[in-house]
CSV table of C-alpha atoms in Angstrom, one decimal:
chain,number,residue,atom,x,y,z
R,11,MET,CA,-12.0,-43.2,5.5
R,12,SER,CA,-11.1,-40.2,3.0
R,13,GLN,CA,-8.3,-37.8,4.4
R,14,PHE,CA,-10.8,-35.1,4.0
R,15,TYR,CA,-12.9,-37.3,6.7
R,16,ARG,CA,-10.4,-37.6,9.5
R,17,ARG,CA,-11.0,-37.2,13.5
R,18,LEU,CA,-8.5,-34.8,15.0
R,19,PRO,CA,-4.7,-36.6,16.5
R,20,ARG,CA,-4.8,-36.7,19.9
R,21,LEU,CA,-3.8,-33.7,21.4
R,22,GLN,CA,-3.9,-31.8,25.0
R,23,TYR,CA,-5.4,-28.5,25.4
R,24,PHE,CA,-4.7,-25.4,27.4
R,25,LEU,CA,-6.7,-22.5,27.6
R,26,PRO,CA,-4.3,-20.1,29.8
R,27,LYS,CA,-6.3,-17.1,31.2
R,28,THR,CA,-3.3,-14.7,30.8
R,29,LEU,CA,-0.7,-13.4,28.7
R,30,ASP,CA,1.6,-14.9,31.1
R,31,GLU,CA,0.3,-18.1,31.6
R,32,ALA,CA,0.3,-18.7,27.8
R,33,LEU,CA,3.7,-17.5,26.8
R,34,SER,CA,5.3,-18.9,30.1
R,35,PHE,CA,3.4,-22.2,28.3
R,36,LEU,CA,5.2,-21.5,25.1
R,37,LYS,CA,8.3,-21.3,26.5
R,38,GLU,CA,8.5,-24.7,28.0
R,39,HIS,CA,7.1,-26.5,24.9
R,40,LYS,CA,8.2,-24.1,22.5
R,41,ALA,CA,7.5,-26.2,18.8
R,42,ALA,CA,5.6,-29.2,20.9
R,43,ALA,CA,2.9,-25.8,21.7
R,44,ARG,CA,0.9,-25.0,19.0
R,45,LEU,CA,-1.8,-20.9,19.8
R,46,PHE,CA,-4.9,-20.8,17.8
R,47,ALA,CA,-8.0,-18.9,18.4
R,48,GLY,CA,-10.4,-19.5,15.6
R,49,GLY,CA,-8.8,-22.4,14.3
R,50,THR,CA,-10.6,-21.9,11.3
R,51,ASP,CA,-7.3,-23.2,9.1
R,52,LEU,CA,-5.4,-24.7,12.2
R,53,ILE,CA,-8.0,-27.8,13.1
R,54,PRO,CA,-8.8,-29.1,9.0
R,55,GLN,CA,-4.7,-29.1,8.8
R,56,LEU,CA,-4.8,-31.3,11.7
R,57,LYS,CA,-7.3,-32.9,10.1
R,58,LYS,CA,-5.4,-33.7,6.9
R,59,ARG,CA,-2.7,-34.3,8.5
R,60,GLU,CA,-1.3,-31.6,6.3
R,61,THR,CA,1.1,-30.0,9.5
R,62,ASP,CA,3.1,-31.1,12.0
R,63,ILE,CA,1.0,-32.7,15.1
R,64,PRO,CA,1.9,-31.0,18.1
R,65,LEU,CA,1.7,-32.5,21.5
R,66,TYR,CA,-0.3,-29.1,22.7
R,67,LEU,CA,-2.9,-27.0,21.9
R,68,VAL,CA,-2.7,-23.1,23.3
R,69,ASP,CA,-6.2,-22.0,22.9
R,70,LEU,CA,-6.1,-18.0,23.3
R,71,LYS,CA,-9.7,-17.2,23.9
R,72,GLY,CA,-9.6,-17.3,27.7
R,73,ILE,CA,-7.6,-14.3,27.7
R,74,GLN,CA,-10.1,-11.1,27.8
R,75,GLY,CA,-8.8,-7.8,26.4
R,76,LEU,CA,-7.5,-9.3,22.9
R,77,ASP,CA,-10.2,-8.5,20.9
R,78,ALA,CA,-10.2,-4.7,20.6
R,79,ILE,CA,-10.3,-2.9,17.7
R,80,THR,CA,-8.8,0.9,18.0
R,81,TYR,CA,-8.1,4.1,16.4
R,82,ASP,CA,-7.4,8.0,16.7
R,83,GLU,CA,-5.6,9.8,13.7
R,84,VAL,CA,-2.4,9.6,15.3
R,85,ALA,CA,-1.8,6.2,16.5
R,86,GLY,CA,-3.7,4.9,13.6
R,87,LEU,CA,-5.8,1.5,13.4
R,88,LYS,CA,-5.1,-1.5,16.1
R,89,ILE,CA,-6.4,-4.5,15.9
R,90,GLY,CA,-5.5,-7.1,18.7
R,91,PRO,CA,-5.2,-11.1,18.2
R,92,LEU,CA,-8.5,-12.1,18.6
R,93,ALA,CA,-10.4,-9.2,16.8
R,94,THR,CA,-12.6,-11.8,14.1
R,95,ILE,CA,-12.6,-11.1,10.5
R,96,SER,CA,-16.3,-9.9,10.7
R,97,ALA,CA,-15.2,-6.8,13.0
R,98,ILE,CA,-12.9,-5.8,10.7
R,99,ALA,CA,-15.5,-6.0,8.1
R,100,THR,CA,-18.4,-4.8,10.2
R,101,CYS,CA,-15.8,-1.8,11.9
R,102,PRO,CA,-17.3,1.5,11.5
R,103,PHE,CA,-14.0,3.4,11.5
R,104,VAL,CA,-12.3,0.8,9.5
R,105,GLN,CA,-15.1,1.2,6.6
R,106,ASP,CA,-13.9,4.9,6.7
R,107,HIS,CA,-10.8,5.0,7.2
R,108,TYR,CA,-9.3,2.2,5.6
R,109,PRO,CA,-11.9,0.2,2.6
R,110,SER,CA,-8.9,-1.5,0.7
R,111,LEU,CA,-8.9,-3.5,4.4
R,112,PHE,CA,-12.4,-3.5,4.7
R,113,GLN,CA,-12.8,-5.1,0.8
R,114,ALA,CA,-10.1,-7.9,1.8
R,115,ALA,CA,-12.3,-9.0,5.0
R,116,SER,CA,-15.4,-9.1,3.2
R,117,SER,CA,-14.1,-10.6,0.6
R,118,MET,CA,-12.5,-13.8,2.9
R,119,ALA,CA,-14.6,-17.3,3.4
R,120,SER,CA,-18.4,-17.7,4.2
R,121,PRO,CA,-19.6,-15.5,7.1
R,122,GLN,CA,-19.0,-18.3,9.4
R,123,VAL,CA,-16.0,-18.4,9.2
R,124,ARG,CA,-15.8,-14.5,9.4
R,125,ASN,CA,-17.5,-15.2,12.7
R,126,ARG,CA,-15.1,-17.6,13.9
R,127,GLY,CA,-12.3,-16.7,12.7
R,128,THR,CA,-9.5,-14.1,13.2
R,129,PHE,CA,-7.6,-11.0,11.3
R,130,ALA,CA,-4.5,-12.5,13.1
R,131,GLY,CA,-4.8,-15.9,12.1
R,132,ASN,CA,-5.1,-15.1,8.3
R,133,ILE,CA,-2.3,-13.3,8.8
R,134,CYS,CA,-0.2,-16.0,10.7
R,135,SER,CA,-1.2,-19.0,8.6
R,136,ALA,CA,1.1,-17.0,6.5
R,137,VAL,CA,-0.9,-18.8,3.1
R,138,PRO,CA,0.4,-16.6,0.5
R,139,SER,CA,-3.7,-16.0,-1.4
R,140,ALA,CA,-4.3,-14.5,2.7
R,141,ASP,CA,-6.7,-11.6,1.6
R,142,SER,CA,-5.3,-9.5,4.2
R,143,ALA,CA,-1.5,-9.5,3.7
R,144,PRO,CA,-1.8,-7.2,0.2
R,145,ALA,CA,-4.2,-5.3,1.9
R,146,LEU,CA,-1.8,-4.7,4.8
R,147,LEU,CA,1.5,-4.6,2.8
R,148,ALA,CA,0.5,-1.8,0.6
R,149,LEU,CA,-1.1,-0.1,4.4
R,150,GLU,CA,2.7,-0.8,5.8
R,151,ALA,CA,1.3,-2.1,8.3
R,152,SER,CA,3.5,-3.9,10.8
R,153,VAL,CA,3.2,-6.3,14.0
R,154,ARG,CA,4.6,-6.5,17.6
R,155,LEU,CA,5.3,-9.8,18.2
R,156,LEU,CA,5.2,-10.9,22.3
R,157,GLY,CA,7.4,-13.4,23.5
R,158,ARG,CA,9.1,-13.6,26.6
R,159,LYS,CA,12.7,-12.4,25.9
R,160,GLY,CA,9.9,-8.9,25.3
R,161,GLU,CA,8.7,-7.4,22.5
R,162,ARG,CA,9.5,-6.3,18.8
R,163,GLU,CA,8.1,-4.5,16.3
R,164,VAL,CA,8.1,-6.0,12.7
R,165,PRO,CA,7.0,-4.2,9.5
R,166,ILE,CA,4.5,-6.6,7.2
R,167,GLY,CA,6.2,-7.3,4.8
R,168,GLN,CA,9.2,-8.7,6.6
R,169,PHE,CA,7.0,-11.0,8.7
R,170,PHE,CA,6.7,-13.3,5.8
R,171,THR,CA,9.5,-15.4,5.1
R,172,GLY,CA,7.7,-18.7,2.9
R,173,PRO,CA,4.6,-20.6,2.3
R,174,ARG,CA,2.5,-20.8,5.8
R,175,LYS,CA,6.5,-19.8,7.2
R,176,THR,CA,6.5,-16.5,9.6
R,177,VAL,CA,9.5,-15.0,11.4
R,178,LEU,CA,7.7,-15.8,14.8
R,179,GLU,CA,9.8,-17.8,17.2
R,180,ALA,CA,8.7,-20.8,18.8
R,181,ASP,CA,8.2,-19.2,22.4
R,182,GLU,CA,6.4,-16.0,20.1
R,183,MET,CA,2.5,-14.8,19.7
R,184,LEU,CA,0.7,-11.9,17.9
R,185,LEU,CA,0.3,-9.4,19.8
R,186,GLU,CA,-0.7,-6.8,17.9
R,187,ILE,CA,-1.8,-5.6,14.0
R,188,GLY,CA,-0.7,-1.7,13.4
R,189,VAL,CA,-1.7,0.3,10.9
R,190,PRO,CA,-0.6,3.9,10.1
R,191,SER,CA,-3.5,6.9,10.0
R,192,PRO,CA,-3.8,7.0,6.1
R,193,LYS,CA,-2.3,10.2,4.4
R,194,PRO,CA,-4.9,13.1,3.3
R,195,GLY,CA,-7.1,12.7,0.7
R,196,SER,CA,-5.4,8.7,-0.2
R,197,ARG,CA,-7.8,6.6,-1.5
R,198,GLY,CA,-7.4,2.2,-1.4
R,199,VAL,CA,-9.0,-0.8,-2.9
R,200,TYR,CA,-8.2,-4.2,-2.5
R,201,LEU,CA,-9.5,-6.7,-5.5
R,202,LYS,CA,-10.0,-10.6,-5.8
R,203,LEU,CA,-10.1,-12.9,-8.3
R,204,SER,CA,-11.7,-16.4,-7.5
R,205,PRO,CA,-14.7,-18.6,-9.0
R,206,ARG,CA,-16.6,-18.1,-6.1
R,207,HIS,CA,-15.4,-14.8,-4.7
R,208,SER,CA,-15.4,-15.1,-1.0
R,209,MET,CA,-15.9,-18.8,-0.8
R,210,ASP,CA,-12.6,-19.7,-2.7
R,211,LEU,CA,-9.5,-18.5,-2.5
R,212,ALA,CA,-7.7,-16.0,-4.3
R,213,ILE,CA,-6.4,-16.7,-7.6
R,214,VAL,CA,-5.0,-13.4,-7.6
R,215,GLY,CA,-5.4,-10.4,-5.0
R,216,VAL,CA,-4.3,-6.8,-5.6
R,217,ALA,CA,-4.2,-4.3,-3.4
R,218,ALA,CA,-3.4,-0.1,-3.7
R,219,VAL,CA,-3.6,3.1,-1.8
R,220,GLY,CA,-2.0,6.5,-3.1
R,221,THR,CA,-3.0,9.9,-3.4
R,222,CYS,CA,-3.7,12.1,-6.3
R,223,GLU,CA,-3.4,15.6,-5.7
R,224,ASP,CA,-3.7,18.0,-8.4
R,225,GLY,CA,-3.6,15.3,-11.2
R,226,VAL,CA,-0.1,13.9,-9.7
R,227,CYS,CA,0.5,10.3,-8.1
R,228,LYS,CA,2.2,10.5,-4.5
R,229,ASN,CA,2.5,7.9,-1.7
R,230,ILE,CA,1.9,4.9,-4.2
R,231,LYS,CA,1.7,1.5,-2.8
R,232,ILE,CA,0.6,-1.7,-4.7
R,233,ALA,CA,1.4,-5.1,-3.4
R,234,LEU,CA,0.2,-8.7,-4.7
R,235,GLY,CA,-1.1,-12.2,-3.6
R,236,ALA,CA,-1.2,-15.7,-4.6
R,237,VAL,CA,1.5,-15.1,-6.8
R,238,ALA,CA,4.5,-15.7,-5.4
R,239,PRO,CA,6.1,-17.4,-2.5
R,240,THR,CA,5.1,-14.7,-0.4
R,241,PRO,CA,2.6,-11.8,-0.5
R,242,ILE,CA,4.6,-9.0,-2.7
R,243,ARG,CA,5.3,-5.5,-3.0
R,244,VAL,CA,5.7,-4.3,-6.2
R,245,PRO,CA,8.6,-1.2,-6.1
R,246,ALA,CA,8.7,-1.0,-9.6
R,247,ALA,CA,5.4,-0.1,-10.9
R,248,GLU,CA,5.4,2.4,-7.6
R,249,ALA,CA,8.5,4.4,-9.3
R,250,THR,CA,6.8,4.0,-12.2
R,251,LEU,CA,4.1,6.2,-11.0
R,252,GLU,CA,5.1,8.1,-7.9
R,253,GLY,CA,5.5,12.0,-9.0
R,254,LYS,CA,4.3,11.9,-12.3
R,255,ARG,CA,1.1,13.7,-13.6
R,256,VAL,CA,-1.7,10.4,-13.8
R,257,THR,CA,-2.6,9.8,-17.6
R,258,PRO,CA,-3.9,6.4,-19.0
R,259,GLY,CA,-0.2,5.4,-20.6
R,260,ILE,CA,1.3,5.9,-16.9
R,261,ILE,CA,-1.3,3.5,-15.5
R,262,GLU,CA,-0.6,1.0,-17.7
R,263,GLU,CA,2.5,1.3,-18.1
R,264,ALA,CA,2.7,0.7,-14.2
R,265,SER,CA,0.4,-2.0,-14.4
R,266,GLN,CA,2.4,-4.1,-16.9
R,267,LYS,CA,5.4,-3.4,-14.5
R,268,ALA,CA,3.2,-5.2,-11.6
R,269,ALA,CA,3.3,-7.9,-14.2
R,270,SER,CA,6.5,-8.5,-14.6
R,271,GLN,CA,7.7,-8.1,-11.1
R,272,CYS,CA,5.3,-11.5,-9.7
R,273,SER,CA,6.4,-14.8,-10.0
R,274,PRO,CA,3.1,-16.9,-10.3
R,275,ILE,CA,2.7,-20.9,-9.9
R,276,ASP,CA,0.6,-23.4,-12.1
R,277,ASP,CA,-1.6,-25.2,-10.3
R,278,HIS,CA,-5.4,-26.8,-10.7
R,279,ARG,CA,-7.1,-23.0,-10.1
R,280,ALA,CA,-4.8,-21.1,-12.9
R,281,SER,CA,-2.3,-21.3,-14.8
R,282,GLN,CA,1.0,-19.0,-14.7
R,283,GLU,CA,0.0,-17.3,-17.6
R,284,TYR,CA,-3.3,-16.6,-16.5
R,285,ARG,CA,-2.1,-15.0,-13.1
R,286,ARG,CA,0.2,-12.5,-15.1
R,287,ASP,CA,-2.5,-11.4,-16.8
R,288,MET,CA,-5.3,-10.9,-14.4
R,289,VAL,CA,-2.0,-9.3,-12.1
R,290,TYR,CA,-2.0,-6.6,-14.5
R,291,ILE,CA,-5.4,-6.0,-15.0
R,292,LEU,CA,-6.4,-5.9,-11.5
R,293,ALA,CA,-3.9,-3.7,-11.0
R,294,ARG,CA,-5.0,-1.7,-14.0
R,295,ARG,CA,-8.5,-1.5,-12.3
R,296,ALA,CA,-6.6,-0.4,-8.9
R,297,LEU,CA,-4.9,1.8,-10.3
R,298,ASN,CA,-7.3,3.5,-11.9
R,299,ARG,CA,-10.0,3.5,-9.1
R,300,VAL,CA,-7.6,5.1,-6.4
R,301,LEU,CA,-6.3,7.5,-8.5
R,302,VAL,CA,-8.4,8.4,-11.3
R,303,GLN,CA,-12.2,8.0,-9.6
């Protein structure tokens, strides 16, 4: 039988009703337990034996209140760990205040997967091509992690440590994604290159957020996905633009620097050269949308 049609391995299933129950279970069993919510990434991995097989699956869907999405001008956007991708894509204040997050969520997978999968799960899977990650990086988001030892807040840029690896400890869970309120007059965009848009993983993803005041670029943030072991910011490209008058030439220079800062791989979906060329093209398009249009 093909590996793509294997059944799930034998597992024990636990459905906690409270955070304390979930965290106590994680503390007791550590790496032998795996958290899941939508399961749209983990379940296929388990079927294909692409990840270590845990003894226990811990389902967070029995815990009430973890699907909240809230926003105010002071605290910014707060996304709970059970908020689905569809909920982000259809949330009015995400659409109004965080267009790059809306575009990222709308470009992820099929409608069925978006209805099931969670935005937090996309982050915790730590796939380099995750659409949510560049948008969150450009927005300078952070994640709040909760374990039996307490809470800690980690900037999203420090959360990813490698392909499918994060700073999460075995007895921790992601409790909340926090996104600061946008700067007045800021614009944001996420652009994705893939053969069938949302139905395929990104070959390249580019997010940009910034403002243009009296023709001068301010607060520019540029992030890339699928072109390095983790999603990355490109500080040299940002420094090229920050505080400078916006011209076609300066956008061209920043786009070239963005392409030079990535380290893509060769695989069956695209070559290194193609990915690097497309970083340049998508970065130029994104910066024109944010700073010119």
